[in-house]
Short mmCIF file of C-alpha atoms and ligand atoms in Angstrom, two decimals:
data_model
loop_
_atom_site.label_atom_id
_atom_site.label_comp_id
_atom_site.label_asym_id
_atom_site.label_seq_id
_atom_site.Cartn_x
_atom_site.Cartn_y
_atom_site.Cartn_z
CA MET A 1 -9.88 -23.34 210.69
CA ALA A 2 -10.58 -26.18 208.30
CA ILE A 3 -8.90 -29.32 207.05
CA LEU A 4 -8.85 -29.54 203.26
CA LEU A 5 -9.49 -32.95 201.70
CA PRO A 6 -8.67 -33.07 197.98
CA GLY A 7 -10.26 -36.31 196.72
CA GLY A 8 -12.52 -36.38 199.77
CA ALA A 9 -15.37 -38.02 197.85
CA GLY A 10 -13.25 -41.08 197.07
CA TYR A 11 -13.02 -44.36 198.92
CA ILE A 12 -10.50 -43.53 201.64
CA GLY A 13 -11.19 -39.78 201.60
CA SER A 14 -14.90 -40.22 202.32
CA HIS A 15 -14.28 -42.57 205.24
CA THR A 16 -11.75 -40.14 206.67
CA ALA A 17 -14.17 -37.23 206.19
CA ILE A 18 -16.67 -39.08 208.39
CA GLU A 19 -14.13 -39.68 211.14
CA LEU A 20 -13.04 -36.04 211.05
CA LEU A 21 -16.61 -34.72 211.19
CA GLU A 22 -17.48 -37.11 214.00
CA ALA A 23 -14.45 -35.82 215.90
CA GLY A 24 -15.88 -32.31 215.58
CA LYS A 25 -13.44 -31.06 212.94
CA GLU A 26 -14.30 -28.61 210.19
CA ILE A 27 -13.57 -29.93 206.70
CA VAL A 28 -13.62 -28.66 203.13
CA ILE A 29 -13.78 -31.26 200.37
CA ILE A 30 -12.66 -30.73 196.79
CA ASP A 31 -13.21 -33.40 194.17
CA ASN A 32 -13.74 -33.57 190.42
CA PHE A 33 -15.59 -36.92 190.63
CA SER A 34 -13.13 -38.49 188.21
CA ASN A 35 -13.36 -41.70 190.23
CA SER A 36 -16.16 -41.00 192.69
CA ASN A 37 -19.86 -40.27 192.88
CA PRO A 38 -21.53 -37.02 194.01
CA ARG A 39 -23.94 -39.19 196.01
CA VAL A 40 -21.10 -39.89 198.45
CA LEU A 41 -21.26 -36.31 199.73
CA GLU A 42 -24.90 -36.73 200.72
CA SER A 43 -24.05 -40.04 202.39
CA ILE A 44 -21.33 -38.39 204.47
CA LYS A 45 -23.85 -35.77 205.62
CA LYS A 46 -26.51 -38.39 206.42
CA ILE A 47 -24.09 -40.59 208.37
CA THR A 48 -22.63 -37.77 210.44
CA GLY A 49 -25.55 -35.34 210.57
CA LYS A 50 -22.97 -32.64 209.82
CA ASP A 51 -22.42 -30.26 206.95
CA PHE A 52 -19.26 -29.17 205.17
CA LYS A 53 -18.16 -27.03 202.25
CA PHE A 54 -17.60 -28.68 198.89
CA TYR A 55 -15.99 -27.47 195.65
CA GLU A 56 -16.28 -29.45 192.43
CA ILE A 57 -12.85 -28.65 191.06
CA ASP A 58 -9.76 -30.40 189.82
CA TYR A 59 -7.01 -29.99 192.41
CA MET A 60 -4.59 -29.29 189.57
CA HIS A 61 -6.45 -26.12 188.61
CA LYS A 62 -4.31 -23.50 190.28
CA GLU A 63 -6.69 -20.53 190.15
CA LYS A 64 -9.67 -22.54 191.38
CA LEU A 65 -7.59 -24.06 194.15
CA GLN A 66 -6.39 -20.62 195.21
CA LYS A 67 -10.00 -19.51 195.47
CA VAL A 68 -10.59 -22.31 198.00
CA PHE A 69 -7.67 -21.03 200.07
CA GLU A 70 -8.96 -17.44 199.71
CA GLU A 71 -12.45 -18.36 200.88
CA ASN A 72 -11.47 -20.64 203.77
CA THR A 73 -8.87 -20.71 206.50
CA ILE A 74 -7.16 -23.98 205.68
CA GLU A 75 -4.92 -25.16 208.52
CA SER A 76 -3.94 -28.55 207.10
CA VAL A 77 -4.37 -30.72 204.02
CA ILE A 78 -4.88 -34.47 203.72
CA ASN A 79 -4.35 -35.33 200.08
CA PHE A 80 -6.49 -38.18 198.74
CA ALA A 81 -6.61 -36.92 195.15
CA GLY A 82 -4.80 -39.22 192.80
CA PHE A 83 -5.33 -41.91 190.22
CA LYS A 84 -4.85 -45.37 191.72
CA ALA A 85 -5.45 -48.13 189.18
CA VAL A 86 -2.23 -50.05 188.75
CA GLY A 87 -3.04 -51.59 185.34
CA GLU A 88 -4.36 -48.32 183.92
CA SER A 89 -1.21 -46.53 185.06
CA VAL A 90 0.85 -48.80 182.81
CA GLN A 91 -1.35 -47.82 179.85
CA LYS A 92 -1.51 -44.10 180.72
CA PRO A 93 1.76 -43.08 182.37
CA ILE A 94 1.54 -39.45 181.27
CA GLU A 95 -1.93 -39.06 182.79
CA TYR A 96 -0.76 -40.69 186.02
CA TYR A 97 2.41 -38.64 186.39
CA ARG A 98 0.56 -35.46 185.48
CA ASN A 99 -2.41 -35.97 187.77
CA ASN A 100 -0.61 -37.42 190.77
CA ILE A 101 2.69 -35.54 190.66
CA SER A 102 1.83 -32.24 188.96
CA GLY A 103 -1.36 -32.19 191.03
CA ALA A 104 0.56 -32.64 194.26
CA LEU A 105 2.99 -29.88 193.21
CA VAL A 106 0.19 -27.41 192.47
CA LEU A 107 -1.34 -28.25 195.84
CA LEU A 108 1.91 -27.91 197.77
CA ASP A 109 2.82 -24.69 195.98
CA THR A 110 -0.60 -23.23 196.79
CA MET A 111 -0.30 -24.32 200.41
CA ARG A 112 3.06 -22.57 200.66
CA LYS A 113 1.60 -19.42 199.12
CA TYR A 114 -1.11 -19.29 201.81
CA GLY A 115 1.23 -20.22 204.64
CA CYS A 116 -0.41 -23.60 205.21
CA LYS A 117 2.33 -26.15 205.89
CA LYS A 118 0.66 -29.14 207.50
CA PHE A 119 0.34 -31.97 205.00
CA ILE A 120 -0.68 -35.62 205.25
CA PHE A 121 -0.04 -37.77 202.23
CA SER A 122 -1.69 -41.04 201.17
CA SER A 123 1.23 -43.22 200.21
CA SER A 124 1.26 -46.97 199.75
CA ALA A 125 3.16 -50.09 200.73
CA THR A 126 3.88 -50.30 197.01
CA VAL A 127 6.84 -47.94 197.61
CA TYR A 128 8.73 -50.84 199.20
CA GLY A 129 8.83 -52.70 195.86
CA GLU A 130 10.19 -56.21 196.46
CA PRO A 131 10.25 -56.23 200.31
CA GLU A 132 13.70 -56.12 201.86
CA ARG A 133 12.31 -58.07 204.81
CA ILE A 134 8.96 -59.06 206.28
CA PRO A 135 7.32 -57.56 208.26
CA LEU A 136 8.08 -54.24 206.62
CA THR A 137 9.30 -51.45 208.87
CA GLU A 138 9.35 -47.83 207.76
CA ASP A 139 13.13 -47.88 207.41
CA CYS A 140 13.11 -50.74 204.88
CA LYS A 141 14.50 -49.75 201.50
CA THR A 142 12.07 -48.21 199.04
CA GLY A 143 12.17 -48.23 195.25
CA GLY A 144 11.84 -50.80 192.53
CA THR A 145 8.18 -50.00 191.98
CA THR A 146 6.68 -52.03 189.15
CA ASN A 147 4.20 -49.57 187.66
CA PRO A 148 3.72 -45.80 187.17
CA TYR A 149 1.08 -45.61 189.92
CA GLY A 150 3.55 -46.96 192.45
CA THR A 151 6.28 -44.72 191.09
CA THR A 152 4.11 -41.63 191.58
CA LYS A 153 3.83 -42.53 195.28
CA LEU A 154 7.57 -43.01 195.52
CA PHE A 155 8.34 -39.72 193.74
CA ILE A 156 5.89 -37.72 195.84
CA GLU A 157 7.48 -39.13 199.00
CA GLN A 158 10.83 -37.88 197.69
CA ILE A 159 9.37 -34.48 196.81
CA LEU A 160 8.01 -34.17 200.35
CA LYS A 161 11.38 -35.08 201.85
CA ASP A 162 13.06 -32.44 199.66
CA ILE A 163 10.49 -29.82 200.63
CA TYR A 164 11.09 -30.53 204.29
CA THR A 165 14.86 -30.34 203.81
CA SER A 166 14.51 -26.95 202.14
CA ASP A 167 12.09 -25.58 204.74
CA ASN A 168 11.74 -27.29 208.08
CA THR A 169 8.72 -25.24 209.09
CA TRP A 170 6.57 -27.82 207.28
CA ASP A 171 4.82 -30.60 209.20
CA ILE A 172 4.52 -33.60 206.91
CA CYS A 173 3.17 -37.06 207.57
CA ILE A 174 3.47 -39.81 204.99
CA LEU A 175 1.07 -42.71 205.57
CA ARG A 176 1.90 -45.95 203.79
CA TYR A 177 -1.35 -47.84 203.39
CA PHE A 178 -1.29 -51.59 203.08
CA ASN A 179 -4.39 -53.18 201.46
CA PRO A 180 -7.53 -51.18 202.33
CA VAL A 181 -10.80 -53.16 202.24
CA GLY A 182 -14.25 -53.00 203.83
CA ALA A 183 -16.70 -50.14 204.05
CA HIS A 184 -18.52 -47.96 206.56
CA LYS A 185 -20.86 -50.05 208.72
CA SER A 186 -23.87 -48.04 207.51
CA GLY A 187 -23.43 -49.65 204.08
CA ARG A 188 -23.82 -46.19 202.52
CA ILE A 189 -20.26 -45.64 201.37
CA GLY A 190 -17.60 -48.06 200.17
CA GLU A 191 -15.30 -48.78 197.31
CA GLU A 192 -16.70 -48.28 193.85
CA PRO A 193 -14.18 -49.39 191.28
CA GLN A 194 -15.10 -48.47 187.72
CA GLY A 195 -15.48 -51.47 185.44
CA ILE A 196 -14.02 -54.83 186.35
CA PRO A 197 -12.08 -54.51 189.61
CA ASN A 198 -8.39 -55.28 189.82
CA ASN A 199 -8.15 -55.57 193.58
CA LEU A 200 -9.05 -58.75 195.39
CA MET A 201 -11.89 -57.80 197.75
CA PRO A 202 -14.02 -55.87 195.22
CA TYR A 203 -13.60 -58.84 192.89
CA ILE A 204 -14.65 -61.34 195.58
CA VAL A 205 -17.84 -59.41 196.39
CA ARG A 206 -18.81 -59.28 192.73
CA VAL A 207 -18.33 -63.01 192.33
CA ALA A 208 -20.39 -63.61 195.49
CA SER A 209 -23.18 -61.37 194.16
CA GLY A 210 -23.20 -63.15 190.80
CA GLN A 211 -22.01 -60.10 188.80
CA LEU A 212 -18.78 -61.89 187.92
CA LYS A 213 -18.48 -65.60 187.21
CA GLU A 214 -15.40 -66.60 189.16
CA LEU A 215 -12.30 -65.29 190.81
CA SER A 216 -8.96 -66.03 189.21
CA ILE A 217 -6.40 -66.63 191.93
CA PHE A 218 -3.17 -65.31 190.49
CA GLY A 219 -0.71 -68.07 191.32
CA ASP A 220 -0.69 -70.88 193.88
CA ASP A 221 3.03 -71.58 193.70
CA TYR A 222 4.38 -68.70 195.79
CA ASP A 223 6.60 -69.42 198.74
CA THR A 224 3.74 -68.88 201.21
CA PRO A 225 1.87 -71.34 203.51
CA ASP A 226 -0.77 -72.22 200.88
CA GLY A 227 1.06 -70.97 197.77
CA THR A 228 -1.19 -67.93 197.19
CA GLY A 229 -0.13 -64.31 197.73
CA VAL A 230 -0.15 -62.93 201.27
CA ARG A 231 -1.19 -59.34 202.05
CA ASP A 232 -1.98 -57.09 204.99
CA TYR A 233 -5.68 -56.26 204.55
CA ILE A 234 -6.83 -53.33 206.66
CA HIS A 235 -10.36 -52.10 207.28
CA VAL A 236 -10.87 -48.69 205.70
CA VAL A 237 -12.39 -47.29 208.91
CA ASP A 238 -9.26 -48.26 210.86
CA LEU A 239 -7.23 -46.61 208.11
CA ALA A 240 -9.39 -43.47 208.29
CA LYS A 241 -8.82 -43.25 212.05
CA GLY A 242 -5.08 -43.38 211.39
CA HIS A 243 -5.38 -40.01 209.64
CA LEU A 244 -6.86 -38.42 212.72
CA LYS A 245 -3.97 -39.69 214.78
CA ALA A 246 -1.51 -38.40 212.19
CA LEU A 247 -3.20 -35.01 212.33
CA GLU A 248 -2.99 -34.97 216.13
CA LYS A 249 0.69 -35.83 215.86
CA ILE A 250 1.61 -33.00 213.51
CA ASN A 251 -0.56 -30.53 215.41
CA LYS A 252 0.98 -31.49 218.73
CA GLU A 253 4.64 -32.13 217.88
CA GLY A 254 4.97 -29.84 214.91
CA LYS A 255 7.92 -29.34 212.60
CA GLY A 256 8.88 -32.72 211.33
CA LEU A 257 8.54 -35.26 208.56
CA TYR A 258 7.06 -38.50 209.80
CA ILE A 259 6.45 -41.79 208.00
CA TYR A 260 4.11 -44.54 209.23
CA ASN A 261 2.89 -47.87 207.98
CA LEU A 262 -0.85 -48.25 208.32
CA GLY A 263 -1.41 -51.98 208.36
CA THR A 264 -2.56 -54.62 210.83
CA GLY A 265 0.69 -56.57 210.97
CA THR A 266 -1.09 -59.78 209.96
CA GLY A 267 -0.82 -61.37 206.54
CA TYR A 268 -3.65 -63.35 204.94
CA SER A 269 -3.43 -65.35 201.74
CA VAL A 270 -5.86 -65.10 198.85
CA LEU A 271 -7.35 -68.44 199.90
CA ASP A 272 -7.65 -67.24 203.52
CA MET A 273 -9.64 -64.28 202.20
CA VAL A 274 -11.95 -66.42 200.09
CA LYS A 275 -12.61 -68.80 202.99
CA ALA A 276 -13.14 -65.99 205.51
CA PHE A 277 -15.54 -64.24 203.14
CA GLU A 278 -17.57 -67.41 202.58
CA LYS A 279 -17.70 -68.22 206.29
CA THR A 280 -18.67 -64.69 207.34
CA THR A 281 -21.29 -63.96 204.68
CA GLY A 282 -22.52 -67.45 203.82
CA LYS A 283 -21.96 -66.61 200.13
CA LYS A 284 -20.10 -68.88 197.76
CA VAL A 285 -17.04 -67.54 195.94
CA ASN A 286 -16.21 -69.62 192.88
CA TYR A 287 -12.58 -69.52 191.93
CA LYS A 288 -9.96 -71.05 189.70
CA ILE A 289 -6.19 -71.03 189.91
CA ALA A 290 -4.67 -68.83 187.20
CA PRO A 291 -1.10 -67.84 186.29
CA ARG A 292 0.74 -65.31 188.44
CA ARG A 293 -0.01 -61.63 187.74
CA LEU A 294 2.94 -59.62 186.46
CA GLY A 295 4.45 -57.36 189.13
CA ASP A 296 2.93 -59.25 192.09
CA ILE A 297 5.05 -60.22 195.07
CA ALA A 298 4.61 -63.27 197.32
CA THR A 299 4.23 -61.64 200.71
CA CYS A 300 3.69 -58.13 201.99
CA TYR A 301 2.67 -57.14 205.48
CA ALA A 302 3.49 -54.34 207.87
CA ASP A 303 5.23 -54.00 211.13
CA PRO A 304 2.72 -51.51 212.61
CA LYS A 305 4.70 -50.92 215.81
CA LYS A 306 5.89 -47.42 214.99
CA ALA A 307 2.33 -46.14 214.41
CA LYS A 308 1.24 -47.73 217.68
CA GLU A 309 4.09 -46.24 219.68
CA GLU A 310 4.19 -42.79 218.13
CA LEU A 311 0.58 -42.20 217.05
CA GLY A 312 -1.23 -44.36 219.57
CA TRP A 313 -3.01 -45.98 216.62
CA GLU A 314 -3.64 -49.60 215.84
CA ALA A 315 -6.13 -51.46 213.71
CA THR A 316 -8.97 -52.98 215.73
CA LYS A 317 -11.34 -54.42 213.14
CA THR A 318 -11.26 -58.12 212.38
CA LEU A 319 -11.08 -60.02 209.12
CA GLU A 320 -14.77 -60.84 209.63
CA ASP A 321 -15.59 -57.11 209.87
CA MET A 322 -13.69 -56.52 206.63
CA CYS A 323 -15.62 -59.27 204.81
CA GLN A 324 -19.02 -58.44 206.29
CA ASP A 325 -18.76 -54.69 205.68
CA SER A 326 -17.52 -55.18 202.11
CA TRP A 327 -20.48 -57.45 201.47
CA ASN A 328 -23.03 -55.15 203.17
CA TYR A 329 -21.99 -52.30 200.94
CA MET A 330 -22.41 -54.41 197.83
CA ALA A 331 -25.75 -55.79 199.04
CA ASN A 332 -26.87 -52.22 199.75
CA GLN A 333 -26.21 -50.96 196.22
CA GLU A 334 -29.78 -51.55 195.11
CA TYR A 335 -31.07 -49.38 197.93
CA LEU A 336 -28.57 -46.67 197.07
CA THR A 337 -29.37 -46.37 193.36
C1 LIG B 401 -2.28 -53.48 194.58
C2 LIG B 401 -1.17 -52.67 194.01
C3 LIG B 401 -0.74 -51.64 195.00
C4 LIG B 401 -1.93 -50.80 195.46
C5 LIG B 401 -3.01 -51.71 196.02
C6 LIG B 401 -4.25 -50.94 196.37
C7 LIG B 401 0.09 -54.12 192.46
C8 LIG B 401 1.42 -54.76 192.17
N1 LIG B 401 -0.02 -53.47 193.62
O1 LIG B 401 -1.77 -54.24 195.67
O2 LIG B 401 0.20 -50.81 194.39
O3 LIG B 401 -1.52 -49.88 196.43
O4 LIG B 401 -3.36 -52.68 195.04
O5 LIG B 401 -5.06 -51.71 197.20
O6 LIG B 401 -0.81 -54.19 191.68
N2 LIG B 401 -5.53 -61.36 193.49
C9 LIG B 401 -6.02 -62.49 192.88
N3 LIG B 401 -7.05 -62.34 192.01
C10 LIG B 401 -7.61 -61.12 191.70
C11 LIG B 401 -7.07 -59.97 192.35
C12 LIG B 401 -6.01 -60.13 193.22
O7 LIG B 401 -5.57 -63.61 193.11
O8 LIG B 401 -8.52 -61.05 190.88
C13 LIG B 401 -4.42 -61.53 194.47
C14 LIG B 401 -3.13 -60.83 194.08
O9 LIG B 401 -2.33 -61.67 193.28
C15 LIG B 401 -2.52 -60.52 195.46
C16 LIG B 401 -3.75 -60.29 196.34
O10 LIG B 401 -4.83 -60.92 195.67
O11 LIG B 401 -1.84 -61.64 195.95
C17 LIG B 401 -4.08 -58.83 196.55
O12 LIG B 401 -4.17 -58.20 195.28
P1 LIG B 401 -4.71 -56.69 195.12
O13 LIG B 401 -5.98 -56.53 195.86
O14 LIG B 401 -4.72 -56.37 193.67
O15 LIG B 401 -3.63 -55.82 195.90
P2 LIG B 401 -2.03 -55.76 195.73
O16 LIG B 401 -1.59 -56.39 194.46
O17 LIG B 401 -1.42 -56.24 196.98
#
């Protein structure tokens, strides 16, 4: 009995694969390396000392996906496959809707065909749009997403709710990630954005390493304590552990559709992040204040109470861990190449 991880070579997928293997689970990874590196698979094996099956396929390819279900007994699926660059999604909406939504439909249809109905989905705090209130609870209104990437998350959540309504023998868990940062403590796997990063932490590490000249802080006139945007940064290993708890939940309780925020419940501003990074790593992060970025909101952080009460999960890593581990991964790149 194996857990299938589409997109398991990616940033969050690979960290979750490690946690699953270390918990003694059997996994099967499928990935087409559209935004990941084959080297990651070797790193997962080295870190855990465990082996797993891998298929280099696109999860949208129905026949190839069916073969995976034919050759393995898949008991549950955690779907990490999906495009995730906000800016790119505005330029390529068709690609985003096709890959994320059609891909999810092919996957869900195939699961149904093979009688596999346990599904965990990587959603995002982006589904809340402009927050109804802070901290965000799972029952806050969703919608008003500002880009196709965010809209794919919103639509897939709706699709999952409709599937559950039509057939309540599914076990579905929707995990709304806040802002994942950091890397595995080994320094062997981490986030590898292609080209110039859009997200804050990958940008900070590249400024600290000298690859990029300076960070542009997008706006210092928000209604926040220091005027810069506030977010709920969560260590990727904490996030990965949340998937194990979600899996336990659907295996134990069964038959339900559950939604959880995976965040720390603490908001940090862009300036807080810069200062914490400098203090933790001793590296300087040059920055300038720039205009606001279109589509950004002032403040976004989770109320993580529901996940704590119902999953027994809470984030344990500190802001220092997030900064140090992000930096270690960057500093380790030379050794990895
Ligand atoms: C973004 C996406 C969100 C996605 C998440 C993945 C938007 C509107 N939202 O969240 O859908 O799930 O990434 O992690 O794009 N910042 C700077 N300078 C930079 C980069 C960022 O000042 O060069 C600021 C931003 O204005 C924001 C904060 O840093 O206040 C975090 O930004 P980012 O890491 O891009 O994440 P989000 O925008 O919160």
